[in-house]
C-alpha cells in the first residue's frame, strides 16, 4: 500500500528581484498511514507553505506531491482534495451564514462528491459531542466547538490525509487538548496526519517530528 | 489609480446626465428670452393690418405688438436642395420675436433673407449664399433666425425664412405678436383679444406657456426617458463609489489596526480617511464631470437645436459645480463611514484583518447547496443587498417601461383599437350602403361615420373634430370615459379630454360649435372621454343637429368585423360589390409620423438594451464585491475539493437572490409608478396604457436571469483564477 503522502524536492519562492526569497528549497517528506507528523520551525520558515503544497492549495515551482499514490497535478487537484485530503485551519474557516452541521455537510453538497458523506458528517457531529449545538451559527459557538466542527468537516469525506495548520492556535488549553486528542485518534484510524505547529503539546503527541530549516526538512 | 478611475467614471456618467437634463429643462426659457418670444401669438385669415391693429391695441396690459404676413407652401431652392414647404414670414417692423444667432437681420427693402438654423444646418446654407424663394427669386442669406415657437427641421417639415420688404401704405397680415407688460394678466388679455376678434376667421391663439407645453410634449418622451435613465445611471454611480470606497477600507484594515494600536482616536482616523478621500475625489470628479460635459455637449446641443432651443453655455457651470460637491461628499461619506465602523472593533481584530464591525450572520431558510450558499452570502450584507435589489429593480423597471412604450407606439401606429376604434375597415359609400354591408358574412355591424372640422363658438377659435355616428357610437368608437356618462340623444356630446381641458368643459357644461357656414350649434356635455385622436380635441355627437351640414358630406362606412373574421375575405367581398375598403389605422396611419414612431420605437428598444448593459455592470459589481469579501469562503470550497465551476454556481445563486426580488419589484414599480407617471408626462389628454404586459415582464425577468448568469460566469471565472492559499491565510 502506498504511503499516505509523499513529497519530493519541493521548491517555492516568494517575491521578485532582490526581495525574492526561496521559502522551500528541495523539501521532501513522506507520511505513512497511522502517522501523526508534527512540522516545526521558526516563523517564516515555510511550514504553512509546505502544508499548502502538500494539500494542492498551491503549486511548487519544482518537485511533486503524491497522495495515496496519486500524483497531484492541476487537472486532478480538485478531485484529490475532495476524496483524499482534509484540512483543519487555525482560523477554523467556518462559513458564518451556515450552522455548524451545515458547515460539516458542505462537502456533501459539492458536485461529484461520493454518496454517504452527509450521513458520515452527521455521525461525526454526534461522535464529537456537537449534537446539541449542531444548529448553532459559528458566532454562537465557542472556539473549541468551532474547531471540532471544522475537524468533522475535514473528516466527512473520509480522507487518507489530514493537514492541520496550527489547529490549536486559537483555542484555550482545554479545547486545545480535546482537539489534539481527536487528531491523535485520526492517525490511530490509519490516516496520515500532518500538523504544522509551534505548540510543544502537539509535538509531544506526534509520532514523528520534522523541522523545516533553510527550506528543507531537517 | 483604480479607485480614482472609479470616481472619474461615476462623475463622467453624472456629467453626461446633468449636461443633457439641464440643457433640456432650461433650453426653452433661454431661447425664448434670447428671441424675445411674444407672450401671445395670434394667427388669423389675412386682414388689413390697420384694422387688426385697431382691435388689438386696446388689449389691457399690452406692452408691444407687431405683425407678420405668413405665406406657406412656398418653393425654396438651395443648390440641389428643394422643398415645396417653405414658410415665408414677412416681418413688418416692430419687435421681431426671433433671435439672430449668427449674422444680422435682413434690412428693410433689401433683397436679403434670414433662414431658420435647422434648415441652414441641413442644407449647408452659409451667410452670404443665395436662396431661391418662390416668385421673390434669389435672395441673399444674411443671418439665421431662431424662433422657439416650434421645433426645427427635420422634426418640423416646413422651412421658415424671414423677409423684410419695403412696405408702403397698408397691407395685409395674418399673424400678430403680443407682448404684455410685466405683471399683466394673460387671461384678461386673451379674453379681451377673443372678444375683439369677433368676425375674424381662422383665428387661433397660442401663448408662450402653450408653446412651451407643445414643444415639451414633443420632447416629453425623450426627456422623461432621459430623466429615468439619468436616475438609473446615478444609482449605478453611487453603487460604484460606495463599492470602491468600501473596498479601499477593507484593504487598509490592518493599517487602521496599527494606528488604533498606537493610540490614534477613531475620530482622527475617520477625519484622515475623509481628507484622503476628498483629495482623491476632487480632481477625479472634476475631470470626470468635465469629460462628461465634453462628451454630452455636442449631442445635447444638437438635440436642443432640433427643438429650436439654445445650449446653456456658462450657465451649466453651476449645476456641474453642485454635482462636483455632491460626488465629493458621496465619496467622502462612502470612505468615512466604513472607516468609522471598522475602527469600532478591537485593534487586534483589525490587525488580523478582521471583518468590518457589525457583521453578525443571520439564520436563513435557504438550504446549503452551492447555489443556496451563494444566496446566503449576498443576503448576509442586508443593507447593501437591499440597495442593489432596489437599483436592479429600478433599472429593470425602466427597461420594462421602454419595452411597454415601444410596443404602445407600435400599437398607436398600427392598431386602431388603441384609439378606441372598434371597426377594422372603412368604405367610402353612401350611408344607405351600410345595411347591405352589414349583411356580408364576417361583418358584425356597419354604420356611416361623419367627420367634420369646427371651432368653439364661445372662445372663438379652438379647433376641434366632430365625429357623428347614428345610434350608439360606442359600437364603433369607444374611448374610455373619464367622467360623466355616454351621450343619449341629439342634444348631447362626449368631448375628448384635450378639448375639455382647452375649453374648461365638464359634464353638464355646454359645448358651442361654429360650423364652416357660420351656423352655431350647441350640445350639452354628457361625458368626457380619454381620446388620443387629434390630441383629444374631439367631440362625439349624434347626427341629428348637424343634418344640414352632414347632408353635403360624404361619410365613410365604418365596418366592424365579427371576432375571428377574415379581414381579407370581407375586403374582397366589399370590392366585389364595387366598394373600395380601407383598413382602419392607428394614430398616424402612414407617412412621416409613422416613420417618427418607428424611429422612436427603435430608439426605445436600443435604450432598453443600454439599460441592460447597466444592469449587467451593476450585477458584475455586486457579485465581484461579494466574491472579494468572501474570498475565504470561496477558497474554502476549493480546499474542500469543489470543482472550479462550483464557484460559478455559488455566484449564480447569489445573482439569483438579487434578480428574483428585483424582477418582482420592477414589475410593481413599472405598473404602479413609472407607467402612470410617463403616461401622464407624454399625453395628459389621453389614456395611455403603459402597464407592461405579462410577456414583457417575463422577457425582462428572463433577461435578468441571463444577465445574472453572465455576471456569475464572468466573476466566477475571475474567482477561479485567484490563488486558494493566500485567501485562507487571512
PDB file of C-alpha atoms in Angstrom, chain A residues 13-144:
ATOM      1  CA  UNK A  13       9.790  31.178  -3.821  1.00  0.00           C
ATOM      2  CA  UNK A  14       8.048  34.428  -2.964  1.00  0.00           C
ATOM      3  CA  UNK A  15       8.819  37.969  -4.090  1.00  0.00           C
ATOM      4  CA  UNK A  16      10.812  39.246  -7.042  1.00  0.00           C
ATOM      5  CA  UNK A  17      14.257  40.596  -7.746  1.00  0.00           C
ATOM      6  CA  UNK A  18      16.261  41.420  -4.665  1.00  0.00           C
ATOM      7  CA  UNK A  19      13.235  40.741  -2.467  1.00  0.00           C
ATOM      8  CA  UNK A  20      12.861  37.218  -3.851  1.00  0.00           C
ATOM      9  CA  UNK A  21      13.073  34.549  -1.153  1.00  0.00           C
ATOM     10  CA  UNK A  22      13.169  30.801  -1.670  1.00  0.00           C
ATOM     11  CA  UNK A  23      10.953  29.559   1.166  1.00  0.00           C
ATOM     12  CA  UNK A  24      11.194  25.883   0.261  1.00  0.00           C
ATOM     13  CA  UNK A  25      14.384  24.675  -1.320  1.00  0.00           C
ATOM     14  CA  UNK A  26      14.086  20.989  -2.058  1.00  0.00           C
ATOM     15  CA  UNK A  27      11.887  19.922   0.855  1.00  0.00           C
ATOM     16  CA  UNK A  28      10.877  16.242   0.884  1.00  0.00           C
ATOM     17  CA  UNK A  29       8.511  14.420   3.215  1.00  0.00           C
ATOM     18  CA  UNK A  30       6.879  11.013   3.423  1.00  0.00           C
ATOM     19  CA  UNK A  31       3.978  10.305   5.763  1.00  0.00           C
ATOM     20  CA  UNK A  32       2.827   6.772   6.406  1.00  0.00           C
ATOM     21  CA  UNK A  33      -0.709   5.807   7.247  1.00  0.00           C
ATOM     22  CA  UNK A  34      -1.224   5.927  11.017  1.00  0.00           C
ATOM     23  CA  UNK A  35       1.486   8.539  11.442  1.00  0.00           C
ATOM     24  CA  UNK A  36       0.990  11.938  13.080  1.00  0.00           C
ATOM     25  CA  UNK A  37       3.811  14.104  11.842  1.00  0.00           C
ATOM     26  CA  UNK A  38       4.452  17.464  13.503  1.00  0.00           C
ATOM     27  CA  UNK A  39       6.198  20.029  11.318  1.00  0.00           C
ATOM     28  CA  UNK A  40       8.011  22.616  13.378  1.00  0.00           C
ATOM     29  CA  UNK A  41      10.236  25.522  12.506  1.00  0.00           C
ATOM     30  CA  UNK A  42      10.737  29.186  13.124  1.00  0.00           C
ATOM     31  CA  UNK A  43       8.215  31.751  11.976  1.00  0.00           C
ATOM     32  CA  UNK A  44       8.536  32.264   8.259  1.00  0.00           C
ATOM     33  CA  UNK A  45      10.385  29.007   7.765  1.00  0.00           C
ATOM     34  CA  UNK A  46       7.772  27.870   5.242  1.00  0.00           C
ATOM     35  CA  UNK A  47       5.679  25.467   7.355  1.00  0.00           C
ATOM     36  CA  UNK A  48       2.323  26.746   6.093  1.00  0.00           C
ATOM     37  CA  UNK A  49       3.661  26.945   2.541  1.00  0.00           C
ATOM     38  CA  UNK A  50       4.691  23.303   2.774  1.00  0.00           C
ATOM     39  CA  UNK A  51       1.228  22.358   4.031  1.00  0.00           C
ATOM     40  CA  UNK A  52      -0.419  24.233   1.173  1.00  0.00           C
ATOM     41  CA  UNK A  53       1.750  22.458  -1.378  1.00  0.00           C
ATOM     42  CA  UNK A  54       1.022  19.092   0.229  1.00  0.00           C
ATOM     43  CA  UNK A  55      -2.704  19.789   0.043  1.00  0.00           C
ATOM     44  CA  UNK A  56      -2.729  21.119  -3.517  1.00  0.00           C
ATOM     45  CA  UNK A  57      -3.779  24.595  -2.448  1.00  0.00           C
ATOM     46  CA  UNK A  58      -0.658  25.993  -4.098  1.00  0.00           C
ATOM     47  CA  UNK A  59       1.814  24.762  -6.688  1.00  0.00           C
ATOM     48  CA  UNK A  60       5.537  24.142  -6.328  1.00  0.00           C
ATOM     49  CA  UNK A  61       7.997  25.529  -8.822  1.00  0.00           C
ATOM     50  CA  UNK A  62       9.775  22.237  -8.703  1.00  0.00           C
ATOM     51  CA  UNK A  63       9.123  18.847  -7.177  1.00  0.00           C
ATOM     52  CA  UNK A  64       5.976  16.797  -6.812  1.00  0.00           C
ATOM     53  CA  UNK A  65       3.390  15.533  -4.336  1.00  0.00           C
ATOM     54  CA  UNK A  66       1.567  12.192  -4.209  1.00  0.00           C
ATOM     55  CA  UNK A  67      -1.469  11.494  -2.043  1.00  0.00           C
ATOM     56  CA  UNK A  68      -2.376   7.846  -1.568  1.00  0.00           C
ATOM     57  CA  UNK A  69      -0.178   7.028  -4.531  1.00  0.00           C
ATOM     58  CA  UNK A  70      -1.875   9.561  -6.849  1.00  0.00           C
ATOM     59  CA  UNK A  71       0.287  12.318  -8.269  1.00  0.00           C
ATOM     60  CA  UNK A  72      -1.062  15.801  -7.572  1.00  0.00           C
ATOM     61  CA  UNK A  73      -1.458  17.883 -10.703  1.00  0.00           C
ATOM     62  CA  UNK A  74      -3.655  20.826 -11.629  1.00  0.00           C
ATOM     63  CA  UNK A  75      -6.115  18.652 -13.508  1.00  0.00           C
ATOM     64  CA  UNK A  76      -6.750  16.247 -10.653  1.00  0.00           C
ATOM     65  CA  UNK A  77      -6.215  18.537  -7.684  1.00  0.00           C
ATOM     66  CA  UNK A  78      -9.915  19.232  -7.052  1.00  0.00           C
ATOM     67  CA  UNK A  79     -10.828  15.575  -7.062  1.00  0.00           C
ATOM     68  CA  UNK A  80      -7.845  14.640  -4.882  1.00  0.00           C
ATOM     69  CA  UNK A  81      -8.731  17.283  -2.317  1.00  0.00           C
ATOM     70  CA  UNK A  82     -12.333  16.114  -2.299  1.00  0.00           C
ATOM     71  CA  UNK A  83     -11.542  12.410  -1.868  1.00  0.00           C
ATOM     72  CA  UNK A  84      -8.230  12.129  -0.094  1.00  0.00           C
ATOM     73  CA  UNK A  85      -7.407  15.293   1.844  1.00  0.00           C
ATOM     74  CA  UNK A  86      -8.991  17.005   4.826  1.00  0.00           C
ATOM     75  CA  UNK A  87      -7.931  20.448   6.030  1.00  0.00           C
ATOM     76  CA  UNK A  88      -8.076  21.930   9.516  1.00  0.00           C
ATOM     77  CA  UNK A  89      -7.206  25.625   9.809  1.00  0.00           C
ATOM     78  CA  UNK A  90      -6.130  27.761  12.728  1.00  0.00           C
ATOM     79  CA  UNK A  91      -8.948  30.244  11.914  1.00  0.00           C
ATOM     80  CA  UNK A  92     -11.485  27.370  11.553  1.00  0.00           C
ATOM     81  CA  UNK A  93     -12.903  28.911   8.353  1.00  0.00           C
ATOM     82  CA  UNK A  94     -16.479  28.012   9.123  1.00  0.00           C
ATOM     83  CA  UNK A  95     -18.912  29.803   6.807  1.00  0.00           C
ATOM     84  CA  UNK A  96     -20.623  32.278   9.150  1.00  0.00           C
ATOM     85  CA  UNK A  97     -24.021  32.027   7.442  1.00  0.00           C
ATOM     86  CA  UNK A  98     -24.209  28.231   7.824  1.00  0.00           C
ATOM     87  CA  UNK A  99     -24.918  26.325  11.008  1.00  0.00           C
ATOM     88  CA  UNK A 100     -22.281  24.010  12.435  1.00  0.00           C
ATOM     89  CA  UNK A 101     -23.953  20.955  10.873  1.00  0.00           C
ATOM     90  CA  UNK A 102     -24.393  22.710   7.520  1.00  0.00           C
ATOM     91  CA  UNK A 103     -20.688  23.554   7.553  1.00  0.00           C
ATOM     92  CA  UNK A 104     -19.878  19.894   8.094  1.00  0.00           C
ATOM     93  CA  UNK A 105     -22.248  18.867   5.306  1.00  0.00           C
ATOM     94  CA  UNK A 106     -20.824  21.434   2.916  1.00  0.00           C
ATOM     95  CA  UNK A 107     -18.555  18.835   1.331  1.00  0.00           C
ATOM     96  CA  UNK A 108     -21.558  16.592   0.716  1.00  0.00           C
ATOM     97  CA  UNK A 109     -23.264  19.332  -1.294  1.00  0.00           C
ATOM     98  CA  UNK A 110     -20.395  19.758  -3.683  1.00  0.00           C
ATOM     99  CA  UNK A 111     -20.916  18.270  -7.134  1.00  0.00           C
ATOM    100  CA  UNK A 112     -19.164  14.979  -7.797  1.00  0.00           C
ATOM    101  CA  UNK A 113     -18.659  14.004  -4.189  1.00  0.00           C
ATOM    102  CA  UNK A 114     -19.401  10.470  -3.064  1.00  0.00           C
ATOM    103  CA  UNK A 115     -22.680   9.391  -1.544  1.00  0.00           C
ATOM    104  CA  UNK A 116     -22.636   8.795   2.162  1.00  0.00           C
ATOM    105  CA  UNK A 117     -20.681  11.928   3.047  1.00  0.00           C
ATOM    106  CA  UNK A 118     -23.753  13.578   4.529  1.00  0.00           C
ATOM    107  CA  UNK A 119     -24.518  10.606   6.725  1.00  0.00           C
ATOM    108  CA  UNK A 120     -20.920  10.318   7.838  1.00  0.00           C
ATOM    109  CA  UNK A 121     -20.790  14.037   8.571  1.00  0.00           C
ATOM    110  CA  UNK A 122     -23.910  13.852  10.722  1.00  0.00           C
ATOM    111  CA  UNK A 123     -22.464  10.881  12.594  1.00  0.00           C
ATOM    112  CA  UNK A 124     -19.215  12.732  13.168  1.00  0.00           C
ATOM    113  CA  UNK A 125     -21.092  15.683  14.648  1.00  0.00           C
ATOM    114  CA  UNK A 126     -22.670  13.330  17.168  1.00  0.00           C
ATOM    115  CA  UNK A 127     -19.393  11.495  17.838  1.00  0.00           C
ATOM    116  CA  UNK A 128     -17.600  14.755  18.523  1.00  0.00           C
ATOM    117  CA  UNK A 129     -20.247  15.756  21.063  1.00  0.00           C
ATOM    118  CA  UNK A 130     -21.648  18.554  18.941  1.00  0.00           C
ATOM    119  CA  UNK A 131     -25.203  17.253  18.539  1.00  0.00           C
ATOM    120  CA  UNK A 132     -26.605  19.794  20.977  1.00  0.00           C
ATOM    121  CA  UNK A 133     -25.138  22.749  19.114  1.00  0.00           C
ATOM    122  CA  UNK A 134     -25.373  21.439  15.554  1.00  0.00           C
ATOM    123  CA  UNK A 135     -27.975  24.088  14.651  1.00  0.00           C
ATOM    124  CA  UNK A 136     -25.968  26.992  16.026  1.00  0.00           C
ATOM    125  CA  UNK A 137     -24.255  29.524  13.808  1.00  0.00           C
ATOM    126  CA  UNK A 138     -20.453  29.811  14.162  1.00  0.00           C
ATOM    127  CA  UNK A 139     -20.608  33.083  16.088  1.00  0.00           C
ATOM    128  CA  UNK A 140     -22.788  31.326  18.680  1.00  0.00           C
ATOM    129  CA  UNK A 141     -20.145  28.616  19.286  1.00  0.00           C
ATOM    130  CA  UNK A 142     -17.032  28.501  21.451  1.00  0.00           C
ATOM    131  CA  UNK A 143     -13.624  28.279  19.768  1.00  0.00           C
ATOM    132  CA  UNK A 144     -13.289  24.602  20.720  1.00  0.00           C
TER     133      UNK A 144
END
